[in-house]
Every structure is written in C-alpha cells, then in structure tokens.
Short mmCIF file of C-alpha atoms in Angstrom, two decimals:
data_model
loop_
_atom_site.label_atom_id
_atom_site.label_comp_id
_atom_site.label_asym_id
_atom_site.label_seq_id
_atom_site.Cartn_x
_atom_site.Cartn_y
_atom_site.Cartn_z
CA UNK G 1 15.41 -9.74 -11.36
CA UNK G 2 12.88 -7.11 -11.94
CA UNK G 3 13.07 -3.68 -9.30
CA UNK G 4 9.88 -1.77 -9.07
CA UNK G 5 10.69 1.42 -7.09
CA UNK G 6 7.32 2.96 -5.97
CA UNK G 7 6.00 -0.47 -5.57
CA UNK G 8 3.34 0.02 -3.19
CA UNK G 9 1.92 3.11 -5.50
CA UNK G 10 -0.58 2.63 -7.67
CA UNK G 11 1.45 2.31 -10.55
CA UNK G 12 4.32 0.27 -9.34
CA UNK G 13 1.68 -1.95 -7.78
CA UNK G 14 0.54 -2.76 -10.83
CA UNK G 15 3.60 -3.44 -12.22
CA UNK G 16 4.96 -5.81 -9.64
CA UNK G 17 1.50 -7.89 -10.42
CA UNK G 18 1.66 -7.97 -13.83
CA UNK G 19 5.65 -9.29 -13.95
CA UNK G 20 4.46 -12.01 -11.18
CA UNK G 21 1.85 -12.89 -13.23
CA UNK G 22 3.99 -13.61 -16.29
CA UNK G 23 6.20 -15.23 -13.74
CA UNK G 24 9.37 -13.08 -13.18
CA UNK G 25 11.14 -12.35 -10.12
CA UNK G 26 9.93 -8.85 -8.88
CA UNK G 27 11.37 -6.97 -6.22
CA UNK G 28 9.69 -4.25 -4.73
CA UNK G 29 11.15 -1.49 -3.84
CA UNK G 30 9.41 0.66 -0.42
CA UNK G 31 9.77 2.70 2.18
CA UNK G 32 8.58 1.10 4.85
CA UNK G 33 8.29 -2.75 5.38
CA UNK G 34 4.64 -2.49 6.09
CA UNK G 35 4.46 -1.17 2.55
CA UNK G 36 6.07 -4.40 1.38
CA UNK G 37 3.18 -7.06 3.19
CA UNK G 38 0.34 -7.07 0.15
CA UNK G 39 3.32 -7.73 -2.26
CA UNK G 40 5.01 -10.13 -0.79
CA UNK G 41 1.98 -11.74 -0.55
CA UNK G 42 2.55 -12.40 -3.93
CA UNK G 43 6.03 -13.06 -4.27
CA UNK G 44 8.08 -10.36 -4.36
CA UNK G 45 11.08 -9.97 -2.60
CA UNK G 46 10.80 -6.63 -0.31
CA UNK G 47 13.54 -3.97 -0.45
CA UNK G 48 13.91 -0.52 1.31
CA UNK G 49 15.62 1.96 -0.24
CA UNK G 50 15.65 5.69 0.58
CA UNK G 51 15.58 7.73 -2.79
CA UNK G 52 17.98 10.50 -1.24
CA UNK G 53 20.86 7.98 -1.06
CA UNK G 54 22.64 6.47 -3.46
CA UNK G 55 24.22 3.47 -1.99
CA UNK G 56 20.59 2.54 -0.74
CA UNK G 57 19.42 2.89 -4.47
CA UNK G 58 22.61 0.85 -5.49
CA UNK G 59 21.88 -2.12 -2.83
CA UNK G 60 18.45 -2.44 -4.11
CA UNK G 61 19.70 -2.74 -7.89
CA UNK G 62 22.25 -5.17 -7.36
CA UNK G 63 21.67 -8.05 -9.51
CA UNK G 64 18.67 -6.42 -11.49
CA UNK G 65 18.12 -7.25 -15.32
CA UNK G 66 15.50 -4.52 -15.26
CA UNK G 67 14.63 -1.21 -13.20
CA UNK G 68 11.29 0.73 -13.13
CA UNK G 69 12.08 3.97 -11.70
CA UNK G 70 9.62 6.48 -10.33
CA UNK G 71 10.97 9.86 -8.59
CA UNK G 72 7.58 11.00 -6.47
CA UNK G 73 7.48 14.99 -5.61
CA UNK G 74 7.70 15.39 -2.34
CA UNK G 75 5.10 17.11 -0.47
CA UNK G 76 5.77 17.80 2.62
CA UNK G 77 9.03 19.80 2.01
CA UNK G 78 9.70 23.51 1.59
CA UNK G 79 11.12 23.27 -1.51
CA UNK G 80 9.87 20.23 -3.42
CA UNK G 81 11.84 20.57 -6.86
CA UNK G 82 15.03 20.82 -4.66
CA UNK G 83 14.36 17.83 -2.83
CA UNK G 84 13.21 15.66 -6.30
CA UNK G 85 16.16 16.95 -7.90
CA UNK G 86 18.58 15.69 -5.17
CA UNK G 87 16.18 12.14 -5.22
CA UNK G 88 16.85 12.17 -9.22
CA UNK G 89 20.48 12.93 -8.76
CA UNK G 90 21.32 9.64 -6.18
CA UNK G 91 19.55 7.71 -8.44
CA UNK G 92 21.09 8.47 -10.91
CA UNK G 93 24.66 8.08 -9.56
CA UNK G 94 23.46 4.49 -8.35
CA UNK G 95 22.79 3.36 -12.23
CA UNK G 96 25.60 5.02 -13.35
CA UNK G 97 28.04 2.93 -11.22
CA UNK G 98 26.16 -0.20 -11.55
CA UNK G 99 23.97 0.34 -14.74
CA UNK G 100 20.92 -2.86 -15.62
CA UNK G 101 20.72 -3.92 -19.01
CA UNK G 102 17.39 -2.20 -18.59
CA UNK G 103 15.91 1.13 -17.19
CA UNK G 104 12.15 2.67 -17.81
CA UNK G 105 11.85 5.47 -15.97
CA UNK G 106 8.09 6.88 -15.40
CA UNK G 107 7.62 10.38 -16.49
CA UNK G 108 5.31 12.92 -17.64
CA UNK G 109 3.37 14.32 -20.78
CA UNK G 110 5.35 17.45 -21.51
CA UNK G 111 8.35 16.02 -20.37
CA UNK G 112 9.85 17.49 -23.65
CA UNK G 113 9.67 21.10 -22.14
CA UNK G 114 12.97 22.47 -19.99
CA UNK G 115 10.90 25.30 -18.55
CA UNK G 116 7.49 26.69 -17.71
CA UNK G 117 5.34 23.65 -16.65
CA UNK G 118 5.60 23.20 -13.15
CA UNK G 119 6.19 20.11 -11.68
CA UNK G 120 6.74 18.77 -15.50
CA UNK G 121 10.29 20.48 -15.71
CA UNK G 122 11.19 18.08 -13.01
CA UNK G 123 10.83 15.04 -15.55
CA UNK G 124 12.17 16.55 -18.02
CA UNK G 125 15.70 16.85 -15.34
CA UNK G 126 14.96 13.00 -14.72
CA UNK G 127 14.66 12.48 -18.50
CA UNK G 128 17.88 14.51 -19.10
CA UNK G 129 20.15 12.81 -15.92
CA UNK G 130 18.95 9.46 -17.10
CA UNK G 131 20.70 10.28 -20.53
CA UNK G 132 24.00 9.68 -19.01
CA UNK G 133 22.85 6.13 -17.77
CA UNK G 134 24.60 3.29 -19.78
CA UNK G 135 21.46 1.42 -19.79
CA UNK G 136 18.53 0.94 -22.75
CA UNK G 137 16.19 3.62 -21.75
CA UNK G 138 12.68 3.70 -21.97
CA UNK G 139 10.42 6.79 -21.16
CA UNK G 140 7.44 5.85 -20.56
CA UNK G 141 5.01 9.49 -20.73
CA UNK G 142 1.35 9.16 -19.07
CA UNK G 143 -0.88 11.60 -19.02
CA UNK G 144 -2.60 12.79 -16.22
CA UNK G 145 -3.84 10.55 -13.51
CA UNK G 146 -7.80 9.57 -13.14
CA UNK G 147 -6.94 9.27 -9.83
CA UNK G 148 -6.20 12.80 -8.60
CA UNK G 149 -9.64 13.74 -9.18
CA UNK G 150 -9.66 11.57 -5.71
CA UNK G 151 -8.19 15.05 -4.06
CA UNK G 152 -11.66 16.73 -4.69
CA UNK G 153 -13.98 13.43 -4.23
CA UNK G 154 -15.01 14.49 -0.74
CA UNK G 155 -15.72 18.45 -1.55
CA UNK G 156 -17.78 17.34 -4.46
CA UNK G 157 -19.98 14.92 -2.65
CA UNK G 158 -20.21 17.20 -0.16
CA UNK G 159 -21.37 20.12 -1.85
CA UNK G 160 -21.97 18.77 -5.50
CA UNK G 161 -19.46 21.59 -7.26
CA UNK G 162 -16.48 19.62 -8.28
CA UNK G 163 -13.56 22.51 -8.22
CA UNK G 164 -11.19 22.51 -11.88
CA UNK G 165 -8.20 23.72 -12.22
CA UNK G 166 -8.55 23.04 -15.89
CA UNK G 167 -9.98 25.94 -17.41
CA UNK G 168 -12.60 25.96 -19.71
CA UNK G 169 -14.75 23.41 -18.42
CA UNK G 170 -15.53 21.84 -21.76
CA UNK G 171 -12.00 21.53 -22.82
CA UNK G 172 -10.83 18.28 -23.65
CA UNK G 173 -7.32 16.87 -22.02
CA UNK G 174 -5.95 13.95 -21.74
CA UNK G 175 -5.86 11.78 -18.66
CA UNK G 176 -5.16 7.51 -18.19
CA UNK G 177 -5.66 5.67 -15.38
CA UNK G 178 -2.89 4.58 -12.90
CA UNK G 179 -3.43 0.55 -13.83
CA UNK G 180 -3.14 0.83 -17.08
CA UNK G 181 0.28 2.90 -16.87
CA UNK G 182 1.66 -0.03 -14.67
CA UNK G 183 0.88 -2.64 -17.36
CA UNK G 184 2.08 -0.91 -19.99
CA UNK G 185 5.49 -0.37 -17.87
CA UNK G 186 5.62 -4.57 -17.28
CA UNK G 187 5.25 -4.91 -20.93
CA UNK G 188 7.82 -2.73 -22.04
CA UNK G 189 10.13 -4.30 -19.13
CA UNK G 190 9.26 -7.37 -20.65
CA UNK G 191 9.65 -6.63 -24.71
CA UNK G 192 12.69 -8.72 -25.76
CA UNK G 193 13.41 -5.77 -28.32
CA UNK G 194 17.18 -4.94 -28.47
CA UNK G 195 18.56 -2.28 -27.07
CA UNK G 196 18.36 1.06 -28.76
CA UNK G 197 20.97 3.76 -29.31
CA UNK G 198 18.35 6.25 -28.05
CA UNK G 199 15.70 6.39 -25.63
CA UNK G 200 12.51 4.76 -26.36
CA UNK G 201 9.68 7.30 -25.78
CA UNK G 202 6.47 5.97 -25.32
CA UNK G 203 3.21 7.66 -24.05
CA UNK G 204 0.08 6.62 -23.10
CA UNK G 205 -3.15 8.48 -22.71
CA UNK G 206 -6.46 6.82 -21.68
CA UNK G 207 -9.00 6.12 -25.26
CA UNK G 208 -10.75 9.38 -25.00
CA UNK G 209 -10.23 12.52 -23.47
CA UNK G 210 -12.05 14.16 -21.35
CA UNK G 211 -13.20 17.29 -19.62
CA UNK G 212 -14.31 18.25 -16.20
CA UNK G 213 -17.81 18.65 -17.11
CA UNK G 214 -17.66 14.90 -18.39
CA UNK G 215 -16.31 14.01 -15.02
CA UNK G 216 -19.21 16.17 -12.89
CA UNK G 217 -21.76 13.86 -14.91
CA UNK G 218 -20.16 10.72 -14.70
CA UNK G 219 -20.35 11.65 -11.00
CA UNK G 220 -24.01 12.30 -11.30
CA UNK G 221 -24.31 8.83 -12.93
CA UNK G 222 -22.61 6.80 -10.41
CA UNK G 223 -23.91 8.59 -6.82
CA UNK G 224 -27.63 10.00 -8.05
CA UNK G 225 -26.33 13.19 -6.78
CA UNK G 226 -26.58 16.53 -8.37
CA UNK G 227 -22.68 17.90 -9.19
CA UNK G 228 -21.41 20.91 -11.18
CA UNK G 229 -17.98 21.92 -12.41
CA UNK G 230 -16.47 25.00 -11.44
CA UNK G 231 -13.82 26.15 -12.67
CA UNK G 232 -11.53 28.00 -10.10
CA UNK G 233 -10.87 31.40 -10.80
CA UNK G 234 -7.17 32.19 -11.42
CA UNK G 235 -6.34 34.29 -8.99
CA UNK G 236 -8.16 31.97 -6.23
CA UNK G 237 -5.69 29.20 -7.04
CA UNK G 238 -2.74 30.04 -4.96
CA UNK G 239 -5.25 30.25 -1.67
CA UNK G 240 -7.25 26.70 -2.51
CA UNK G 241 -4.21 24.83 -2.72
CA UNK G 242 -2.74 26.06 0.32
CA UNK G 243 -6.12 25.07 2.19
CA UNK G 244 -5.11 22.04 0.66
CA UNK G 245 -2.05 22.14 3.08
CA UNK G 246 0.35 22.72 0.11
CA UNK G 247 3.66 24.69 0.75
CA UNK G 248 4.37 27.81 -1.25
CA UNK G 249 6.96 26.31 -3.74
CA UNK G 250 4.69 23.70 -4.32
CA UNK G 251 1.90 25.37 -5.07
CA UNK G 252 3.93 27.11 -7.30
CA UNK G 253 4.65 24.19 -9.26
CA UNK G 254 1.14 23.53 -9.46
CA UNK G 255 -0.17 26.85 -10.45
CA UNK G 256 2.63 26.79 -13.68
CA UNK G 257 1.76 22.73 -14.32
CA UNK G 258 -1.97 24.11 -14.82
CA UNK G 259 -0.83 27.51 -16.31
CA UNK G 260 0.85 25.25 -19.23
CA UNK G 261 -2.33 22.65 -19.59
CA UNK G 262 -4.69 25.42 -20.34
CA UNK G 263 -2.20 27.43 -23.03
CA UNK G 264 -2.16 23.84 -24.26
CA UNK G 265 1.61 23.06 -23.93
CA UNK G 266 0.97 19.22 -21.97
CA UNK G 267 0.69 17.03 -24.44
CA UNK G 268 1.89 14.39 -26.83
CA UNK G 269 5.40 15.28 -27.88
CA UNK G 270 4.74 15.47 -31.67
CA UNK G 271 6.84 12.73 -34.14
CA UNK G 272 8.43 11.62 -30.99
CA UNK G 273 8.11 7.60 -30.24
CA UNK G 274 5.09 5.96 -29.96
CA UNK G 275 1.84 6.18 -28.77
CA UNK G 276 -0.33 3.99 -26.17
CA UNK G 277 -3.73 3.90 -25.13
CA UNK G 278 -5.12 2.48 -22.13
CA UNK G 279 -8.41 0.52 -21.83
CA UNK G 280 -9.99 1.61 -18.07
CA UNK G 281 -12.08 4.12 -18.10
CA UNK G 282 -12.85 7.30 -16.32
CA UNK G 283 -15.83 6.13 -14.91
CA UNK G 284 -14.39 2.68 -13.75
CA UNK G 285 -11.72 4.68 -12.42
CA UNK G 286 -14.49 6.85 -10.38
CA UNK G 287 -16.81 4.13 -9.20
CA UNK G 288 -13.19 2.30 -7.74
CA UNK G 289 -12.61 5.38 -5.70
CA UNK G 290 -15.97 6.61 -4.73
CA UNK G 291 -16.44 3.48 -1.92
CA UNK G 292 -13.95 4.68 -0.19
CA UNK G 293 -14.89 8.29 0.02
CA UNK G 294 -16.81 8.99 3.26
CA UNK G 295 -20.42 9.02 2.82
CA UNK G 296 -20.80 8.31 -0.69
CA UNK G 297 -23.39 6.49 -1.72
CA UNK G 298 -22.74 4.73 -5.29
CA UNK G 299 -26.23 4.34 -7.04
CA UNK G 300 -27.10 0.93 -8.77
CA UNK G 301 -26.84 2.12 -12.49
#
C-alpha cells in the first residue's frame, strides 16, 4: 500500500495517478471526504487524517509499504511555523512508532539552510525530525512552483503589471511545475533501489529557468494582452501581502523566503544527491491556469 498525504493537492494528485497507473494500491490521504471523490474515482482507497494528531497519522499508515509526506503551511493561523512545526512533530511520532519500509517526504530548495529563509527553515525542521525515522528516506527538493504565479493571474489581467517579488526582473531562478514533482515522487516510491544508510536527496527544477520578465511575455503570448513586470519595492512588501489577507508571522516568512532568493541562497544544495529536471513548461503551466482565471481570454497562438 502506497499513502499519499496531500492527495487532493496538486502534487499528491499527481502522485496517486501515476502509482494507479502503474497499478499499485494508493491511498489517499485528505481532509475532507469530498476531497477524496475524483480519486476514488480512480481507485484509491480514501483516508482522513488530521496532520495535528498523531494517532490519525498512525491509522492512515497502517499497513503502508510506502509514505509520501507533505506538511502544507498553514495559512490561516497566527503563527504558521508554530502550527507546521506541531503538524511535522505528530507526524513524525506516527512513523516513529510504526515506521514503512519507505518514506519521501516533499520539501524545499534550500532545505539545507537552518536559518534565514522563511518558510524554507520549516523543511529543513521536517528534513531534520524525519532523521530520526527508521525508514529509507528520500527528500525529494522542488523548486518553486509554476503555479503560484496563479496568486497574481487576476491582478495581471486586470491591469497588465504582473507584481514580483523576485527582484531584478531579469534574474534567472528556478521554478518546476507541480505535475512533474508528483511523478517524480511515484517514481522514486516506486525505484526498487535498496535502502540507503542516508537520506536520498533528490531535486528537481523545471529545464530552464526563468525570470519574471519571461513570465510577463509568455503572458502576452497566450492572452494578446499587453503585461509588464514590476518588481515590488522592498519596503511595499509587508503591506501587499497583507492585502493579500496574510497574517503578520506569515508574511514574515514570506518577506525572509524572498529576502534569501534574491541574495541567492535558494538553490541546488551543491555535491548533495542528485539532480532532476522536469519536462512541462512554464507556458503550459500558464495556459492550464489562465481558463480558469475570470475574464481571461487565451488567444489562439
């Protein structure tokens, strides 16, 4: 049995598919049973589990050969890091008392770093609890998500500026799309390699990388609307992502996260593990999301 926590994300989605597909038995792990209705559609078994308790966590192990674990940062909460932290911690007690023969954990680029990168430090607590596990350990490092440029979709259709947080504009980073991490995490789920001494790092970063002007122009190219990257000042930050109905501490994390892109510090970890490469696109990534944006208008090129 294969557990996919975060199954009805993006990533875990993906996933779950991928080990149906080569015909394992998947169960998806949610939150709420309507989560669970598109995949048991296709033959997963549905489990709840709240994150925050370890016997839940434990129930919906039992019996695994495999677990896929993915922490998510809360965002509604005061104090987010707190509240991953104490997610990290009963999951961590749960494979500890019952440990798979198996355990990938999804985590960050940067994960390497105990301090100073916002919400990154939190993986790198994840990566550090999971040490204790008596399970093969993989850590599987992606780098940031084509799909949070979904966050600032509407704004830029709106007003054609697309705001960055990435400063300069023509700086490249690296970013991968959501699918791709999912079937690399099946894969490695599925690699008969025996079980190492140390944790396997792997990351995996899209083919090329990319910078927010790239992204204002792929925009151009998909809608046949006129959009320009700004880059945020600094000190406007804290303000924007409150708008954005973000909490202090979270914002916080946020600000640092960015702080350490731009100084250059999210990255590959250097010698460390291997390296993966994803095959979708940022622009396949875009013209996925843009249908569902309201009022955009995708133009046939």
């Amino acid at each position: 049995m294969y557990v996919i926590f975060g199954a009805a994300g993006n990533v875990g989605r993906a996933s779950a598919a991928a080990l149906r597909r080569a015909g394992r038995e998947v169960r998806a792990v949610v939150r709420d049973p309507a989560q669970g209705e598109s995949l048991a559609a296709i033959g997963c078994e549905i489990a709840l589990a709240d994150l925050n308790d370890a016997d839940s966590v434990a129930r919906a192990i039992n019996g695994a050969h495999a677990v896929q674990l993915l922490c998510p940062v809360p965002r509604v909460h005061d104090d987010p890091a707190a509240a991953m932290r104490r997610m990290i911690d009963a999951s961590v007690t749960a494979l500890r008392a019952a440990a798979p023969p198996r355990v990938l954990a999804l985590s960050d680029y940067g994960a390497e770093h105990a301090h100073g990168t916002g919400i990154t430090t939190l993986f790198h607590y994840l990566e550090t609890q999971l040490r204790t596990v008596d399970s093969s350990l993989t850590f599987l490092r992606a780098a940031e998500h084509m799909h949070n440029w979904a966050r600032v979709l509407p704004a830029a259709l709106e007003h054609g500026v697309l705001p960055s947080l990435h400063h300069p504009l023509d700086k490249l980073f690296p970013t991968v799309a959501a699918q791709d991490v999912g079937e690399l995490a099946a894969g490695l789920l599925l690699d008969a390699a025996p079980s190492r001494a140390a944790p396997h790092v792997v990351s995996i970063e899209g083919d090329k990388r990319v910078s927010p002007l790239e992204v204002a122009r792929t925009l151009e190219e998909l809608t046949g609307r006129p959009v320009a990257a700004r880059a945020i000042p600094r000190d406007e930050w804290h303000a924007m992502l409150g708008r954005a109905g973000l909490g202090e501490q979270h914002a916080r994390l946020i600000v640092d996260l960015y702080d350490a892109h731009n100084a250059g510090r999210i990255d590959v970890e250097a010698n460390v593990g291997e390296r993966r490469f994803g095959a979708t696109t940022l622009r396949q990534v875009l013209a996925a999301l843009l249908p569902h944006m309201a009022g955009a208008k995708t133009a046939a090129r």
